[in-house]
Amino acid sequence: MTHTPVPFPEGFLWGASTAAHQIEGNNTNSDWWVKEHSADTHIQEPSLDACDSYHRWREDMDTLARLGFTDYRFSIEWARIEPAEGQFSRAELAHYRRMVEGAIERGLRPMVTLHHFTVPQWFEARGGWTADGATDLFARYVAACAPVISEGVSHVCTINEPNMIAVMAGQAKRGDIGFPPAGLPTPDDETTQAVIAAHHAAVKEVRTINAGIQVGWTIANQAYQALPGAEDVTGAYRHPREDIFIEAARGDDWIGVQSYTRTKIGPEGPIPASDDVERTLTQWEYYPSAVGYALRHTAEVVGGDMPLIVTENGIATSDDSRRADYYAGALNEVASALEDGLNIQGYLAWSALDNYEWGSFKPTFGLIAVDLETFERTARPSAVWLGSLGRIRELPRTAG
Ligand code: BGC
């Protein structure tokens, strides 16, 4: 294997990602806020102030730009923009527009996610994604976001990880509320169809707002690996959890690939990682090669030469040297996929900040550490190194 660095392709996105509910704090109108304050869930603690990024976003963007990143993916919160059905907050739209302009002023290209797991309480109360009219309501919200995204935003993600939305809906029907601890339980088919319809409607709205915006969605990829003889079982297992959502991206401008770990599949289904493998704070197997599998699989399923963007990739750890090693291994995979001719147009790490990991602040994914009492931010060494690659615009190779 060559150790020669691979130059970033022209226009390559180099950044970090966040999601509103995980960092803003006091997202009190969202469905998650209700879940966080309900009894009998797997949620260990509520998000409360989170990282207070609703007020401190300038500092977050300053830090990312100073580190060398050129792109920042963040989400805007439907529950703030439309706190009551049909009532849109001009003040919140102006808030998010200031964020878009603030990013551009700092040399960060904003990638805006319109929906990252949370919905307004009124939307959930009327039945969520599968209720009559849900698609139209989402499309109307997207149209209302025009003042935020119409100028200066090159990439918009309609819905983050629709496959996880379908999985969480499946769990909720079985009485289990929260973010799945590992692997992907059975998704709810009806929700799958509903979010695909909502995505297609949102793509249309975004193109109406500005036909120059590159629009897509981002899929959670589990890097399913078939053990010998389990290829068919793996394909059947993967299709409703992943491929159906990748297929639905055909016709979009790009697709987001999000991976953290792998799942091995045997003839009887998924096989838990053995006890002797290194695990991260989310209990997932430490497996930096996941992103390579995810990129190659996505390219194969979506077909054509659709641009792929790694929109999330990272590790929850209390040992930042393992974080740096994870990213080095992952970037090696991205470099090798580029050498093989995959059309990869960006890499955004998860996550810019230590944040609210859907039920707990304990799994620390941040390139930037956040003190949850003082809200003080401290860039970790891994962030300094990763950011610096944005100045030399090269992906390093590691031995392997
Ligand atoms: C989600 C993030 C989450 C991350 C780590 C993805 O499923 O988009 O919101 O924090 O993975 O679990």
mmCIF file with all atom_site columns, N, CA, C and O in Angstrom, residues 223-244:
data_model
loop_
_atom_site.group_PDB
_atom_site.id
_atom_site.type_symbol
_atom_site.label_atom_id
_atom_site.label_alt_id
_atom_site.label_comp_id
_atom_site.label_asym_id
_atom_site.label_entity_id
_atom_site.label_seq_id
_atom_site.pdbx_PDB_ins_code
_atom_site.Cartn_x
_atom_site.Cartn_y
_atom_site.Cartn_z
_atom_site.occupancy
_atom_site.B_iso_or_equiv
_atom_site.pdbx_formal_charge
_atom_site.auth_seq_id
_atom_site.auth_comp_id
_atom_site.auth_asym_id
_atom_site.auth_atom_id
_atom_site.pdbx_PDB_model_num
ATOM 1  N N  . ALA A 1 223 ? -22.171 -0.935  8.135  1.00 0.00 ? 223 ALA A N  1
ATOM 2  C CA . ALA A 1 223 ? -21.101 -1.769  7.572  1.00 0.00 ? 223 ALA A CA 1
ATOM 3  C C  . ALA A 1 223 ? -21.364 -3.249  7.861  1.00 0.00 ? 223 ALA A C  1
ATOM 4  O O  . ALA A 1 223 ? -20.605 -3.919  8.568  1.00 0.00 ? 223 ALA A O  1
ATOM 5  N N  . TYR A 1 224 ? -22.487 -3.741  7.330  1.00 0.00 ? 224 TYR A N  1
ATOM 6  C CA . TYR A 1 224 ? -22.839 -5.152  7.534  1.00 0.00 ? 224 TYR A CA 1
ATOM 7  C C  . TYR A 1 224 ? -21.845 -6.040  6.793  1.00 0.00 ? 224 TYR A C  1
ATOM 8  O O  . TYR A 1 224 ? -21.610 -5.855  5.599  1.00 0.00 ? 224 TYR A O  1
ATOM 9  N N  . GLN A 1 225 ? -21.271 -6.980  7.496  1.00 0.00 ? 225 GLN A N  1
ATOM 10 C CA . GLN A 1 225 ? -20.299 -7.874  6.872  1.00 0.00 ? 225 GLN A CA 1
ATOM 11 C C  . GLN A 1 225 ? -20.812 -9.306  6.968  1.00 0.00 ? 225 GLN A C  1
ATOM 12 O O  . GLN A 1 225 ? -21.004 -9.829  8.073  1.00 0.00 ? 225 GLN A O  1
ATOM 13 N N  . ALA A 1 226 ? -21.017 -9.912  5.797  1.00 0.00 ? 226 ALA A N  1
ATOM 14 C CA . ALA A 1 226 ? -21.550 -11.279 5.771  1.00 0.00 ? 226 ALA A CA 1
ATOM 15 C C  . ALA A 1 226 ? -20.452 -12.281 6.089  1.00 0.00 ? 226 ALA A C  1
ATOM 16 O O  . ALA A 1 226 ? -19.373 -12.232 5.497  1.00 0.00 ? 226 ALA A O  1
ATOM 17 N N  . LEU A 1 227 ? -20.714 -13.157 7.021  1.00 0.00 ? 227 LEU A N  1
ATOM 18 C CA . LEU A 1 227 ? -19.794 -14.278 7.235  1.00 0.00 ? 227 LEU A CA 1
ATOM 19 C C  . LEU A 1 227 ? -20.014 -15.265 6.089  1.00 0.00 ? 227 LEU A C  1
ATOM 20 O O  . LEU A 1 227 ? -21.062 -15.234 5.426  1.00 0.00 ? 227 LEU A O  1
ATOM 21 N N  . PRO A 1 228 ? -19.019 -16.128 5.815  1.00 0.00 ? 228 PRO A N  1
ATOM 22 C CA . PRO A 1 228 ? -19.170 -17.043 4.680  1.00 0.00 ? 228 PRO A CA 1
ATOM 23 C C  . PRO A 1 228 ? -20.517 -17.776 4.718  1.00 0.00 ? 228 PRO A C  1
ATOM 24 O O  . PRO A 1 228 ? -20.930 -18.269 5.762  1.00 0.00 ? 228 PRO A O  1
ATOM 25 N N  . GLY A 1 229 ? -21.192 -17.759 3.584  1.00 0.00 ? 229 GLY A N  1
ATOM 26 C CA . GLY A 1 229 ? -22.474 -18.475 3.487  1.00 0.00 ? 229 GLY A CA 1
ATOM 27 C C  . GLY A 1 229 ? -23.664 -17.636 3.925  1.00 0.00 ? 229 GLY A C  1
ATOM 28 O O  . GLY A 1 229 ? -24.808 -18.078 3.827  1.00 0.00 ? 229 GLY A O  1
ATOM 29 N N  . ALA A 1 230 ? -23.397 -16.405 4.435  1.00 0.00 ? 230 ALA A N  1
ATOM 30 C CA . ALA A 1 230 ? -24.529 -15.609 4.959  1.00 0.00 ? 230 ALA A CA 1
ATOM 31 C C  . ALA A 1 230 ? -24.814 -14.396 4.078  1.00 0.00 ? 230 ALA A C  1
ATOM 32 O O  . ALA A 1 230 ? -25.435 -13.436 4.530  1.00 0.00 ? 230 ALA A O  1
ATOM 33 N N  . GLU A 1 231 ? -24.400 -14.460 2.816  1.00 0.00 ? 231 GLU A N  1
ATOM 34 C CA . GLU A 1 231 ? -24.598 -13.295 1.927  1.00 0.00 ? 231 GLU A CA 1
ATOM 35 C C  . GLU A 1 231 ? -26.080 -12.968 1.753  1.00 0.00 ? 231 GLU A C  1
ATOM 36 O O  . GLU A 1 231 ? -26.481 -11.807 1.833  1.00 0.00 ? 231 GLU A O  1
ATOM 37 N N  . ASP A 1 232 ? -26.901 -13.980 1.521  1.00 0.00 ? 232 ASP A N  1
ATOM 38 C CA . ASP A 1 232 ? -28.332 -13.704 1.281  1.00 0.00 ? 232 ASP A CA 1
ATOM 39 C C  . ASP A 1 232 ? -29.011 -13.192 2.544  1.00 0.00 ? 232 ASP A C  1
ATOM 40 O O  . ASP A 1 232 ? -29.816 -12.262 2.501  1.00 0.00 ? 232 ASP A O  1
ATOM 41 N N  . VAL A 1 233 ? -28.673 -13.826 3.660  1.00 0.00 ? 233 VAL A N  1
ATOM 42 C CA . VAL A 1 233 ? -29.250 -13.398 4.947  1.00 0.00 ? 233 VAL A CA 1
ATOM 43 C C  . VAL A 1 233 ? -28.873 -11.938 5.189  1.00 0.00 ? 233 VAL A C  1
ATOM 44 O O  . VAL A 1 233 ? -29.701 -11.113 5.604  1.00 0.00 ? 233 VAL A O  1
ATOM 45 N N  . THR A 1 234 ? -27.627 -11.593 4.887  1.00 0.00 ? 234 THR A N  1
ATOM 46 C CA . THR A 1 234 ? -27.159 -10.222 5.115  1.00 0.00 ? 234 THR A CA 1
ATOM 47 C C  . THR A 1 234 ? -27.928 -9.241  4.240  1.00 0.00 ? 234 THR A C  1
ATOM 48 O O  . THR A 1 234 ? -28.375 -8.187  4.707  1.00 0.00 ? 234 THR A O  1
ATOM 49 N N  . GLY A 1 235 ? -28.088 -9.604  2.964  1.00 0.00 ? 235 GLY A N  1
ATOM 50 C CA . GLY A 1 235 ? -28.813 -8.720  2.050  1.00 0.00 ? 235 GLY A CA 1
ATOM 51 C C  . GLY A 1 235 ? -30.243 -8.500  2.524  1.00 0.00 ? 235 GLY A C  1
ATOM 52 O O  . GLY A 1 235 ? -30.747 -7.367  2.541  1.00 0.00 ? 235 GLY A O  1
ATOM 53 N N  . ALA A 1 236 ? -30.898 -9.575  2.965  1.00 0.00 ? 236 ALA A N  1
ATOM 54 C CA . ALA A 1 236 ? -32.295 -9.467  3.405  1.00 0.00 ? 236 ALA A CA 1
ATOM 55 C C  . ALA A 1 236 ? -32.383 -8.652  4.699  1.00 0.00 ? 236 ALA A C  1
ATOM 56 O O  . ALA A 1 236 ? -33.335 -7.892  4.904  1.00 0.00 ? 236 ALA A O  1
ATOM 57 N N  . TYR A 1 237 ? -31.394 -8.812  5.551  1.00 0.00 ? 237 TYR A N  1
ATOM 58 C CA . TYR A 1 237 ? -31.388 -8.071  6.825  1.00 0.00 ? 237 TYR A CA 1
ATOM 59 C C  . TYR A 1 237 ? -31.136 -6.582  6.574  1.00 0.00 ? 237 TYR A C  1
ATOM 60 O O  . TYR A 1 237 ? -31.746 -5.709  7.189  1.00 0.00 ? 237 TYR A O  1
ATOM 61 N N  . ARG A 1 238 ? -30.233 -6.325  5.641  1.00 0.00 ? 238 ARG A N  1
ATOM 62 C CA . ARG A 1 238 ? -29.795 -4.951  5.406  1.00 0.00 ? 238 ARG A CA 1
ATOM 63 C C  . ARG A 1 238 ? -30.842 -4.121  4.653  1.00 0.00 ? 238 ARG A C  1
ATOM 64 O O  . ARG A 1 238 ? -30.963 -2.921  4.879  1.00 0.00 ? 238 ARG A O  1
ATOM 65 N N  . HIS A 1 239 ? -31.583 -4.770  3.759  1.00 0.00 ? 239 HIS A N  1
ATOM 66 C CA . HIS A 1 239 ? -32.444 -3.989  2.866  1.00 0.00 ? 239 HIS A CA 1
ATOM 67 C C  . HIS A 1 239 ? -33.396 -3.035  3.589  1.00 0.00 ? 239 HIS A C  1
ATOM 68 O O  . HIS A 1 239 ? -33.386 -1.831  3.333  1.00 0.00 ? 239 HIS A O  1
ATOM 69 N N  . PRO A 1 240 ? -34.213 -3.518  4.551  1.00 0.00 ? 240 PRO A N  1
ATOM 70 C CA . PRO A 1 240 ? -35.155 -2.585  5.203  1.00 0.00 ? 240 PRO A CA 1
ATOM 71 C C  . PRO A 1 240 ? -34.471 -1.624  6.171  1.00 0.00 ? 240 PRO A C  1
ATOM 72 O O  . PRO A 1 240 ? -35.061 -0.617  6.551  1.00 0.00 ? 240 PRO A O  1
ATOM 73 N N  . ARG A 1 241 ? -33.247 -1.940  6.570  1.00 0.00 ? 241 ARG A N  1
ATOM 74 C CA . ARG A 1 241 ? -32.549 -1.101  7.544  1.00 0.00 ? 241 ARG A CA 1
ATOM 75 C C  . ARG A 1 241 ? -31.665 -0.050  6.884  1.00 0.00 ? 241 ARG A C  1
ATOM 76 O O  . ARG A 1 241 ? -31.206 0.875   7.517  1.00 0.00 ? 241 ARG A O  1
ATOM 77 N N  . GLU A 1 242 ? -31.366 -0.261  5.585  1.00 0.00 ? 242 GLU A N  1
ATOM 78 C CA . GLU A 1 242 ? -30.372 0.614   4.967  1.00 0.00 ? 242 GLU A CA 1
ATOM 79 C C  . GLU A 1 242 ? -30.613 0.834   3.480  1.00 0.00 ? 242 GLU A C  1
ATOM 80 O O  . GLU A 1 242 ? -30.799 1.956   3.019  1.00 0.00 ? 242 GLU A O  1
ATOM 81 N N  . ASP A 1 243 ? -30.638 -0.272  2.706  1.00 0.00 ? 243 ASP A N  1
ATOM 82 C CA . ASP A 1 243 ? -30.615 -0.116  1.249  1.00 0.00 ? 243 ASP A CA 1
ATOM 83 C C  . ASP A 1 243 ? -31.843 0.594   0.698  1.00 0.00 ? 243 ASP A C  1
ATOM 84 O O  . ASP A 1 243 ? -31.746 1.357   -0.264 1.00 0.00 ? 243 ASP A O  1
ATOM 85 N N  . ILE A 1 244 ? -32.998 0.358   1.321  1.00 0.00 ? 244 ILE A N  1
ATOM 86 C CA . ILE A 1 244 ? -34.221 0.992   0.815  1.00 0.00 ? 244 ILE A CA 1
ATOM 87 C C  . ILE A 1 244 ? -34.087 2.521   0.881  1.00 0.00 ? 244 ILE A C  1
ATOM 88 O O  . ILE A 1 244 ? -34.581 3.250   0.022  1.00 0.00 ? 244 ILE A O  1
#
